[in-house]
Amino acid sequence: GQVTLATSRLQMILNNLITYRNSEAEIASRFGLMLIICKDEQHTLGPSILADQLRRRGQSVKLLHSADSNELINLCKSHDFSAVLFSCAGHHSLDYINKSIISLKSLVQRPLIFVGGKILDLEPAIKDKVAADAFTNDIELVISKVRTYRSGRISPKNNKRS
């Protein structure tokens, strides 16, 4: 009980900081990142901390919880995200991730797709089960791949995904 209450208070403090730092203009900026907390996840503190860390490194982040396929597609079309990051803790998320990725692959300008979280430890063969571009909990790797992707997308010589 006390751990849950303390975690809840930490989450509230973090959300206040995030709201202060993350204006609507930042959310609407081009080539941002969409961070999705997978369906049926109970703990959101880790993904909230990740979103804040990404923002501190200059990334624009839209944080969503359990977005359905239509919402994902509509947001990707209207905001031109560079990457979609799925943060998942358990096996129960595999079906949700796969359905979401199938929807995302229908986009003309498809964002990079990352999977991270505790699921990487629990599901060693996840690369055989999910068709993401990368599987990592390394924030620097995500930022590096996103920067490379962005430079390929906005280069006048290459309008296609690199």
Short mmCIF file of N, CA and C in Angstrom, two decimals:
data_model
loop_
_atom_site.label_atom_id
_atom_site.label_comp_id
_atom_site.label_asym_id
_atom_site.label_seq_id
_atom_site.Cartn_x
_atom_site.Cartn_y
_atom_site.Cartn_z
N GLY A 1 0.79 -1.18 0.00
CA GLY A 1 0.00 0.00 0.00
C GLY A 1 0.85 1.26 0.00
N GLN A 2 1.87 1.33 0.86
CA GLN A 2 2.69 2.54 0.95
C GLN A 2 3.52 2.74 -0.30
N VAL A 3 4.00 1.64 -0.90
CA VAL A 3 4.79 1.74 -2.13
C VAL A 3 3.94 2.29 -3.26
N THR A 4 2.72 1.79 -3.39
CA THR A 4 1.81 2.27 -4.43
C THR A 4 1.49 3.75 -4.22
N LEU A 5 1.25 4.16 -2.99
CA LEU A 5 0.96 5.55 -2.69
C LEU A 5 2.16 6.44 -3.01
N ALA A 6 3.34 6.00 -2.63
CA ALA A 6 4.56 6.78 -2.92
C ALA A 6 4.79 6.87 -4.42
N THR A 7 4.60 5.77 -5.13
CA THR A 7 4.76 5.79 -6.59
C THR A 7 3.76 6.73 -7.22
N SER A 8 2.55 6.71 -6.73
CA SER A 8 1.51 7.60 -7.24
C SER A 8 1.90 9.06 -7.04
N ARG A 9 2.45 9.38 -5.89
CA ARG A 9 2.88 10.76 -5.62
C ARG A 9 4.05 11.16 -6.52
N LEU A 10 4.98 10.26 -6.71
CA LEU A 10 6.10 10.54 -7.63
C LEU A 10 5.58 10.80 -9.04
N GLN A 11 4.63 9.99 -9.47
CA GLN A 11 4.03 10.14 -10.80
C GLN A 11 3.37 11.51 -10.91
N MET A 12 2.67 11.94 -9.88
CA MET A 12 2.00 13.23 -9.91
C MET A 12 3.01 14.37 -10.01
N ILE A 13 4.08 14.30 -9.26
CA ILE A 13 5.13 15.32 -9.32
C ILE A 13 5.75 15.36 -10.71
N LEU A 14 6.07 14.19 -11.24
CA LEU A 14 6.66 14.11 -12.57
C LEU A 14 5.72 14.67 -13.62
N ASN A 15 4.44 14.32 -13.54
CA ASN A 15 3.47 14.83 -14.51
C ASN A 15 3.36 16.35 -14.45
N ASN A 16 3.46 16.93 -13.25
CA ASN A 16 3.46 18.39 -13.13
C ASN A 16 4.66 19.00 -13.83
N LEU A 17 5.83 18.39 -13.66
CA LEU A 17 7.03 18.87 -14.34
C LEU A 17 6.90 18.75 -15.85
N ILE A 18 6.39 17.61 -16.30
CA ILE A 18 6.22 17.37 -17.73
C ILE A 18 5.26 18.38 -18.33
N THR A 19 4.14 18.63 -17.66
CA THR A 19 3.16 19.58 -18.17
C THR A 19 3.78 20.96 -18.29
N TYR A 20 4.58 21.34 -17.32
CA TYR A 20 5.23 22.65 -17.34
C TYR A 20 6.19 22.76 -18.52
N ARG A 21 6.93 21.70 -18.79
CA ARG A 21 7.97 21.72 -19.80
C ARG A 21 7.46 21.42 -21.21
N ASN A 22 6.33 20.74 -21.34
CA ASN A 22 5.89 20.23 -22.63
C ASN A 22 4.66 20.98 -23.14
N SER A 23 4.89 22.08 -23.83
CA SER A 23 3.78 22.89 -24.32
C SER A 23 3.10 22.24 -25.51
N GLU A 24 1.93 22.75 -25.85
CA GLU A 24 1.20 22.24 -27.02
C GLU A 24 2.02 22.42 -28.29
N ALA A 25 2.77 23.51 -28.38
CA ALA A 25 3.59 23.74 -29.57
C ALA A 25 4.63 22.63 -29.74
N GLU A 26 5.20 22.16 -28.62
CA GLU A 26 6.19 21.09 -28.70
C GLU A 26 5.52 19.80 -29.16
N ILE A 27 4.34 19.51 -28.63
CA ILE A 27 3.64 18.28 -29.00
C ILE A 27 3.32 18.27 -30.48
N ALA A 28 2.98 19.43 -31.02
CA ALA A 28 2.57 19.52 -32.41
C ALA A 28 3.74 19.64 -33.38
N SER A 29 4.97 19.72 -32.87
CA SER A 29 6.10 19.92 -33.76
C SER A 29 6.33 18.70 -34.65
N ARG A 30 6.90 18.95 -35.81
CA ARG A 30 7.15 17.87 -36.76
C ARG A 30 8.29 16.98 -36.27
N PHE A 31 8.22 15.74 -36.68
CA PHE A 31 9.28 14.75 -36.42
C PHE A 31 9.47 14.45 -34.94
N GLY A 32 8.41 14.52 -34.17
CA GLY A 32 8.49 14.17 -32.77
C GLY A 32 8.43 12.66 -32.57
N LEU A 33 8.38 12.26 -31.32
CA LEU A 33 8.31 10.85 -30.95
C LEU A 33 6.98 10.58 -30.27
N MET A 34 6.39 9.45 -30.58
CA MET A 34 5.18 9.01 -29.89
C MET A 34 5.58 7.85 -28.99
N LEU A 35 5.37 8.01 -27.70
CA LEU A 35 5.69 6.98 -26.72
C LEU A 35 4.38 6.38 -26.24
N ILE A 36 4.21 5.09 -26.49
CA ILE A 36 2.97 4.42 -26.15
C ILE A 36 3.18 3.47 -24.98
N ILE A 37 2.38 3.67 -23.95
CA ILE A 37 2.34 2.72 -22.85
C ILE A 37 1.36 1.64 -23.29
N CYS A 38 1.84 0.42 -23.39
CA CYS A 38 1.04 -0.66 -23.95
C CYS A 38 -0.23 -0.92 -23.16
N LYS A 39 -1.19 -1.46 -23.88
CA LYS A 39 -2.50 -1.76 -23.31
C LYS A 39 -2.38 -2.65 -22.08
N ASP A 40 -3.20 -2.38 -21.10
CA ASP A 40 -3.29 -3.14 -19.85
C ASP A 40 -2.07 -2.99 -18.94
N GLU A 41 -1.20 -2.01 -19.21
CA GLU A 41 -0.08 -1.76 -18.30
C GLU A 41 -0.59 -1.01 -17.08
N GLN A 42 -0.16 -1.42 -15.91
CA GLN A 42 -0.61 -0.78 -14.68
C GLN A 42 0.37 0.27 -14.19
N HIS A 43 1.63 0.11 -14.55
CA HIS A 43 2.66 1.02 -14.06
C HIS A 43 3.09 1.96 -15.18
N THR A 44 2.97 3.24 -14.94
CA THR A 44 3.29 4.22 -15.97
C THR A 44 4.45 5.14 -15.56
N LEU A 45 5.00 4.93 -14.39
CA LEU A 45 6.08 5.80 -13.93
C LEU A 45 7.31 5.69 -14.83
N GLY A 46 7.71 4.47 -15.17
CA GLY A 46 8.89 4.28 -16.04
C GLY A 46 8.75 4.99 -17.38
N PRO A 47 7.65 4.77 -18.11
CA PRO A 47 7.49 5.48 -19.38
C PRO A 47 7.42 7.01 -19.21
N SER A 48 6.87 7.48 -18.11
CA SER A 48 6.82 8.92 -17.87
C SER A 48 8.23 9.48 -17.66
N ILE A 49 9.05 8.73 -16.95
CA ILE A 49 10.45 9.14 -16.76
C ILE A 49 11.18 9.12 -18.10
N LEU A 50 10.93 8.09 -18.90
CA LEU A 50 11.55 8.01 -20.23
C LEU A 50 11.16 9.22 -21.08
N ALA A 51 9.88 9.57 -21.08
CA ALA A 51 9.43 10.74 -21.86
C ALA A 51 10.16 11.99 -21.40
N ASP A 52 10.31 12.16 -20.10
CA ASP A 52 11.02 13.33 -19.58
C ASP A 52 12.49 13.32 -19.99
N GLN A 53 13.13 12.14 -19.93
CA GLN A 53 14.54 12.04 -20.34
C GLN A 53 14.71 12.40 -21.82
N LEU A 54 13.79 11.93 -22.65
CA LEU A 54 13.85 12.25 -24.07
C LEU A 54 13.67 13.75 -24.30
N ARG A 55 12.75 14.36 -23.57
CA ARG A 55 12.55 15.81 -23.70
C ARG A 55 13.78 16.59 -23.27
N ARG A 56 14.43 16.13 -22.20
CA ARG A 56 15.65 16.80 -21.73
C ARG A 56 16.77 16.70 -22.77
N ARG A 57 16.67 15.73 -23.66
CA ARG A 57 17.65 15.58 -24.74
C ARG A 57 17.16 16.22 -26.04
N GLY A 58 16.16 17.08 -25.94
CA GLY A 58 15.72 17.86 -27.08
C GLY A 58 14.66 17.23 -27.96
N GLN A 59 14.07 16.13 -27.52
CA GLN A 59 13.05 15.46 -28.33
C GLN A 59 11.66 15.94 -27.93
N SER A 60 10.78 16.04 -28.90
CA SER A 60 9.38 16.33 -28.64
C SER A 60 8.67 14.98 -28.48
N VAL A 61 7.93 14.81 -27.39
CA VAL A 61 7.34 13.50 -27.08
C VAL A 61 5.84 13.63 -26.81
N LYS A 62 5.08 12.79 -27.47
CA LYS A 62 3.65 12.65 -27.21
C LYS A 62 3.49 11.32 -26.48
N LEU A 63 2.98 11.34 -25.25
CA LEU A 63 2.82 10.14 -24.43
C LEU A 63 1.36 9.71 -24.47
N LEU A 64 1.15 8.46 -24.86
CA LEU A 64 -0.20 7.91 -24.95
C LEU A 64 -0.29 6.60 -24.17
N HIS A 65 -1.47 6.34 -23.65
CA HIS A 65 -1.71 5.06 -22.96
C HIS A 65 -2.76 4.27 -23.74
N SER A 66 -2.40 3.08 -24.18
CA SER A 66 -3.32 2.14 -24.83
C SER A 66 -4.05 2.73 -26.04
N ALA A 67 -3.34 3.45 -26.86
CA ALA A 67 -3.97 4.03 -28.06
C ALA A 67 -4.40 2.90 -29.00
N ASP A 68 -5.59 3.05 -29.59
CA ASP A 68 -6.01 2.03 -30.55
C ASP A 68 -5.42 2.34 -31.93
N SER A 69 -5.57 1.40 -32.86
CA SER A 69 -4.94 1.52 -34.18
C SER A 69 -5.38 2.78 -34.92
N ASN A 70 -6.66 3.11 -34.86
CA ASN A 70 -7.15 4.30 -35.55
C ASN A 70 -6.51 5.57 -34.98
N GLU A 71 -6.40 5.64 -33.67
CA GLU A 71 -5.79 6.80 -33.04
C GLU A 71 -4.32 6.92 -33.44
N LEU A 72 -3.61 5.79 -33.46
CA LEU A 72 -2.21 5.80 -33.88
C LEU A 72 -2.05 6.34 -35.30
N ILE A 73 -2.83 5.82 -36.21
CA ILE A 73 -2.74 6.22 -37.62
C ILE A 73 -3.07 7.70 -37.77
N ASN A 74 -4.16 8.13 -37.15
CA ASN A 74 -4.56 9.54 -37.26
C ASN A 74 -3.50 10.48 -36.69
N LEU A 75 -2.93 10.13 -35.55
CA LEU A 75 -1.88 10.97 -34.97
C LEU A 75 -0.63 10.99 -35.84
N CYS A 76 -0.26 9.84 -36.38
CA CYS A 76 0.93 9.78 -37.25
C CYS A 76 0.73 10.60 -38.52
N LYS A 77 -0.46 10.57 -39.07
CA LYS A 77 -0.75 11.35 -40.28
C LYS A 77 -0.75 12.85 -39.99
N SER A 78 -1.27 13.23 -38.84
CA SER A 78 -1.39 14.66 -38.55
C SER A 78 -0.15 15.28 -37.91
N HIS A 79 0.74 14.47 -37.33
CA HIS A 79 1.91 15.02 -36.65
C HIS A 79 3.24 14.61 -37.26
N ASP A 80 3.25 13.69 -38.18
CA ASP A 80 4.48 13.29 -38.87
C ASP A 80 5.58 12.87 -37.88
N PHE A 81 5.27 11.89 -37.04
CA PHE A 81 6.24 11.41 -36.05
C PHE A 81 7.41 10.69 -36.71
N SER A 82 8.59 10.87 -36.15
CA SER A 82 9.77 10.15 -36.62
C SER A 82 9.80 8.72 -36.10
N ALA A 83 9.26 8.54 -34.89
CA ALA A 83 9.31 7.21 -34.29
C ALA A 83 8.13 6.99 -33.35
N VAL A 84 7.76 5.72 -33.26
CA VAL A 84 6.77 5.27 -32.28
C VAL A 84 7.49 4.30 -31.37
N LEU A 85 7.46 4.57 -30.08
CA LEU A 85 8.12 3.74 -29.08
C LEU A 85 7.06 3.05 -28.23
N PHE A 86 7.11 1.74 -28.18
CA PHE A 86 6.20 0.97 -27.33
C PHE A 86 6.93 0.60 -26.05
N SER A 87 6.37 1.00 -24.91
CA SER A 87 6.93 0.64 -23.61
C SER A 87 6.02 -0.41 -22.99
N CYS A 88 6.54 -1.61 -22.83
CA CYS A 88 5.71 -2.73 -22.38
C CYS A 88 6.42 -3.54 -21.30
N ALA A 89 5.63 -4.03 -20.36
CA ALA A 89 6.21 -4.78 -19.25
C ALA A 89 6.04 -6.29 -19.37
N GLY A 90 5.05 -6.75 -20.10
CA GLY A 90 4.81 -8.19 -20.08
C GLY A 90 4.33 -8.78 -21.38
N HIS A 91 4.21 -10.11 -21.36
CA HIS A 91 3.80 -10.89 -22.53
C HIS A 91 2.42 -10.49 -23.05
N HIS A 92 1.56 -10.04 -22.16
CA HIS A 92 0.20 -9.66 -22.55
C HIS A 92 0.17 -8.56 -23.60
N SER A 93 1.30 -7.88 -23.80
CA SER A 93 1.35 -6.76 -24.75
C SER A 93 1.69 -7.18 -26.18
N LEU A 94 2.13 -8.40 -26.39
CA LEU A 94 2.59 -8.82 -27.72
C LEU A 94 1.53 -8.66 -28.80
N ASP A 95 0.32 -9.09 -28.52
CA ASP A 95 -0.75 -8.98 -29.51
C ASP A 95 -1.05 -7.51 -29.83
N TYR A 96 -1.11 -6.68 -28.80
CA TYR A 96 -1.35 -5.24 -28.98
C TYR A 96 -0.26 -4.60 -29.84
N ILE A 97 1.00 -4.94 -29.55
CA ILE A 97 2.11 -4.37 -30.31
C ILE A 97 2.01 -4.79 -31.77
N ASN A 98 1.80 -6.07 -32.01
CA ASN A 98 1.73 -6.57 -33.39
C ASN A 98 0.60 -5.92 -34.18
N LYS A 99 -0.58 -5.81 -33.59
CA LYS A 99 -1.70 -5.16 -34.28
C LYS A 99 -1.38 -3.70 -34.58
N SER A 100 -0.75 -3.03 -33.64
CA SER A 100 -0.38 -1.63 -33.83
C SER A 100 0.64 -1.47 -34.95
N ILE A 101 1.62 -2.35 -34.99
CA ILE A 101 2.67 -2.29 -36.01
C ILE A 101 2.08 -2.55 -37.40
N ILE A 102 1.18 -3.50 -37.50
CA ILE A 102 0.52 -3.76 -38.78
C ILE A 102 -0.17 -2.50 -39.28
N SER A 103 -0.85 -1.80 -38.40
CA SER A 103 -1.52 -0.55 -38.77
C SER A 103 -0.50 0.51 -39.19
N LEU A 104 0.58 0.64 -38.45
CA LEU A 104 1.59 1.65 -38.75
C LEU A 104 2.28 1.40 -40.09
N LYS A 105 2.43 0.13 -40.45
CA LYS A 105 3.10 -0.20 -41.71
C LYS A 105 2.27 0.19 -42.93
N SER A 106 1.01 0.55 -42.72
CA SER A 106 0.17 0.97 -43.84
C SER A 106 0.41 2.43 -44.23
N LEU A 107 1.14 3.15 -43.39
CA LEU A 107 1.40 4.57 -43.67
C LEU A 107 2.40 4.74 -44.81
N VAL A 108 2.22 5.78 -45.60
CA VAL A 108 3.15 6.08 -46.69
C VAL A 108 4.51 6.48 -46.11
N GLN A 109 4.51 7.39 -45.14
CA GLN A 109 5.73 7.79 -44.43
C GLN A 109 5.70 7.14 -43.06
N ARG A 110 6.15 5.91 -43.00
CA ARG A 110 6.09 5.14 -41.75
C ARG A 110 7.20 5.58 -40.79
N PRO A 111 6.84 5.83 -39.54
CA PRO A 111 7.87 6.16 -38.55
C PRO A 111 8.67 4.91 -38.17
N LEU A 112 9.83 5.15 -37.57
CA LEU A 112 10.59 4.04 -36.99
C LEU A 112 9.77 3.46 -35.85
N ILE A 113 9.92 2.17 -35.62
CA ILE A 113 9.16 1.51 -34.55
C ILE A 113 10.14 0.84 -33.59
N PHE A 114 10.06 1.24 -32.32
CA PHE A 114 10.91 0.69 -31.27
C PHE A 114 10.04 -0.02 -30.23
N VAL A 115 10.59 -1.08 -29.66
CA VAL A 115 9.95 -1.76 -28.54
C VAL A 115 10.96 -1.80 -27.40
N GLY A 116 10.50 -1.40 -26.21
CA GLY A 116 11.36 -1.41 -25.04
C GLY A 116 10.56 -1.68 -23.79
N GLY A 117 11.26 -1.73 -22.68
CA GLY A 117 10.62 -1.99 -21.40
C GLY A 117 11.01 -3.36 -20.86
N LYS A 118 10.38 -3.74 -19.80
CA LYS A 118 10.66 -5.02 -19.12
C LYS A 118 10.43 -6.22 -20.04
N ILE A 119 9.58 -6.04 -21.04
CA ILE A 119 9.28 -7.14 -21.96
C ILE A 119 10.54 -7.69 -22.63
N LEU A 120 11.56 -6.85 -22.81
CA LEU A 120 12.79 -7.31 -23.45
C LEU A 120 13.52 -8.35 -22.59
N ASP A 121 13.38 -8.23 -21.28
CA ASP A 121 13.98 -9.21 -20.38
C ASP A 121 13.13 -10.47 -20.28
N LEU A 122 11.82 -10.30 -20.33
CA LEU A 122 10.90 -11.43 -20.15
C LEU A 122 10.70 -12.26 -21.41
N GLU A 123 10.93 -11.67 -22.55
CA GLU A 123 10.66 -12.33 -23.83
C GLU A 123 11.91 -12.29 -24.70
N PRO A 124 12.88 -13.19 -24.45
CA PRO A 124 14.15 -13.15 -25.18
C PRO A 124 13.99 -13.31 -26.70
N ALA A 125 12.95 -13.98 -27.14
CA ALA A 125 12.75 -14.20 -28.58
C ALA A 125 11.78 -13.18 -29.18
N ILE A 126 11.68 -12.01 -28.58
CA ILE A 126 10.72 -11.02 -29.05
C ILE A 126 10.99 -10.59 -30.49
N LYS A 127 12.25 -10.60 -30.90
CA LYS A 127 12.59 -10.20 -32.27
C LYS A 127 11.97 -11.13 -33.31
N ASP A 128 11.68 -12.35 -32.91
CA ASP A 128 11.03 -13.31 -33.81
C ASP A 128 9.51 -13.18 -33.78
N LYS A 129 8.99 -12.45 -32.81
CA LYS A 129 7.54 -12.36 -32.63
C LYS A 129 6.96 -11.00 -33.01
N VAL A 130 7.81 -9.98 -33.08
CA VAL A 130 7.35 -8.62 -33.33
C VAL A 130 8.21 -7.99 -34.42
N ALA A 131 7.57 -7.31 -35.36
CA ALA A 131 8.28 -6.74 -36.51
C ALA A 131 8.63 -5.27 -36.31
N ALA A 132 9.32 -4.97 -35.22
CA ALA A 132 9.76 -3.59 -34.96
C ALA A 132 11.10 -3.35 -35.63
N ASP A 133 11.49 -2.08 -35.74
CA ASP A 133 12.78 -1.73 -36.32
C ASP A 133 13.92 -1.95 -35.33
N ALA A 134 13.63 -1.79 -34.04
CA ALA A 134 14.66 -1.98 -33.02
C ALA A 134 14.01 -2.34 -31.69
N PHE A 135 14.78 -3.08 -30.88
CA PHE A 135 14.36 -3.52 -29.56
C PHE A 135 15.43 -3.06 -28.59
N THR A 136 15.10 -2.08 -27.75
CA THR A 136 16.14 -1.53 -26.88
C THR A 136 15.55 -0.76 -25.71
N ASN A 137 16.33 -0.69 -24.65
CA ASN A 137 16.04 0.19 -23.53
C ASN A 137 17.10 1.29 -23.44
N ASP A 138 17.91 1.41 -24.48
CA ASP A 138 19.00 2.37 -24.54
C ASP A 138 18.52 3.66 -25.20
N ILE A 139 18.34 4.69 -24.41
CA ILE A 139 17.81 5.96 -24.90
C ILE A 139 18.74 6.60 -25.94
N GLU A 140 20.02 6.44 -25.76
CA GLU A 140 20.97 7.03 -26.72
C GLU A 140 20.87 6.35 -28.09
N LEU A 141 20.64 5.05 -28.10
CA LEU A 141 20.47 4.33 -29.37
C LEU A 141 19.21 4.83 -30.09
N VAL A 142 18.15 5.01 -29.34
CA VAL A 142 16.89 5.51 -29.93
C VAL A 142 17.13 6.89 -30.55
N ILE A 143 17.75 7.78 -29.80
CA ILE A 143 17.99 9.14 -30.30
C ILE A 143 18.89 9.11 -31.54
N SER A 144 19.91 8.29 -31.52
CA SER A 144 20.82 8.18 -32.67
C SER A 144 20.09 7.70 -33.92
N LYS A 145 19.29 6.65 -33.78
CA LYS A 145 18.55 6.12 -34.93
C LYS A 145 17.52 7.13 -35.44
N VAL A 146 16.88 7.85 -34.52
CA VAL A 146 15.90 8.86 -34.92
C VAL A 146 16.58 10.00 -35.67
N ARG A 147 17.73 10.44 -35.20
CA ARG A 147 18.46 11.52 -35.90
C ARG A 147 18.87 11.09 -37.30
N THR A 148 19.33 9.87 -37.43
CA THR A 148 19.71 9.35 -38.75
C THR A 148 18.49 9.29 -39.65
N TYR A 149 17.39 8.83 -39.12
CA TYR A 149 16.13 8.73 -39.87
C TYR A 149 15.67 10.11 -40.33
N ARG A 150 15.70 11.08 -39.41
CA ARG A 150 15.27 12.44 -39.73
C ARG A 150 16.14 13.05 -40.82
N SER A 151 17.43 12.84 -40.73
CA SER A 151 18.32 13.44 -41.74
C SER A 151 18.04 12.86 -43.12
N GLY A 152 17.66 11.59 -43.20
CA GLY A 152 17.29 10.98 -44.47
C GLY A 152 15.96 11.47 -44.99
N ARG A 153 15.05 11.79 -44.08
CA ARG A 153 13.71 12.24 -44.49
C ARG A 153 13.70 13.68 -44.95
N ILE A 154 14.52 14.51 -44.36
CA ILE A 154 14.43 15.93 -44.68
C ILE A 154 15.52 16.38 -45.65
N SER A 155 16.37 15.48 -46.05
CA SER A 155 17.40 15.83 -47.00
C SER A 155 16.78 16.09 -48.37
N PRO A 156 17.18 17.19 -49.05
CA PRO A 156 16.60 17.47 -50.37
C PRO A 156 16.94 16.40 -51.39
N LYS A 157 18.02 15.67 -51.17
CA LYS A 157 18.43 14.63 -52.12
C LYS A 157 17.64 13.35 -51.93
N ASN A 158 17.08 13.14 -50.73
CA ASN A 158 16.43 11.89 -50.42
C ASN A 158 15.17 12.13 -49.61
N ASN A 159 14.03 12.12 -50.28
CA ASN A 159 12.75 12.31 -49.58
C ASN A 159 12.19 11.02 -49.05
N LYS A 160 12.84 9.91 -49.31
CA LYS A 160 12.35 8.61 -48.84
C LYS A 160 13.03 8.24 -47.53
N ARG A 161 12.42 7.30 -46.84
CA ARG A 161 12.96 6.80 -45.57
C ARG A 161 14.29 6.12 -45.82
N SER A 162 15.27 6.41 -44.98
CA SER A 162 16.59 5.78 -45.15
C SER A 162 16.70 4.51 -44.37
#
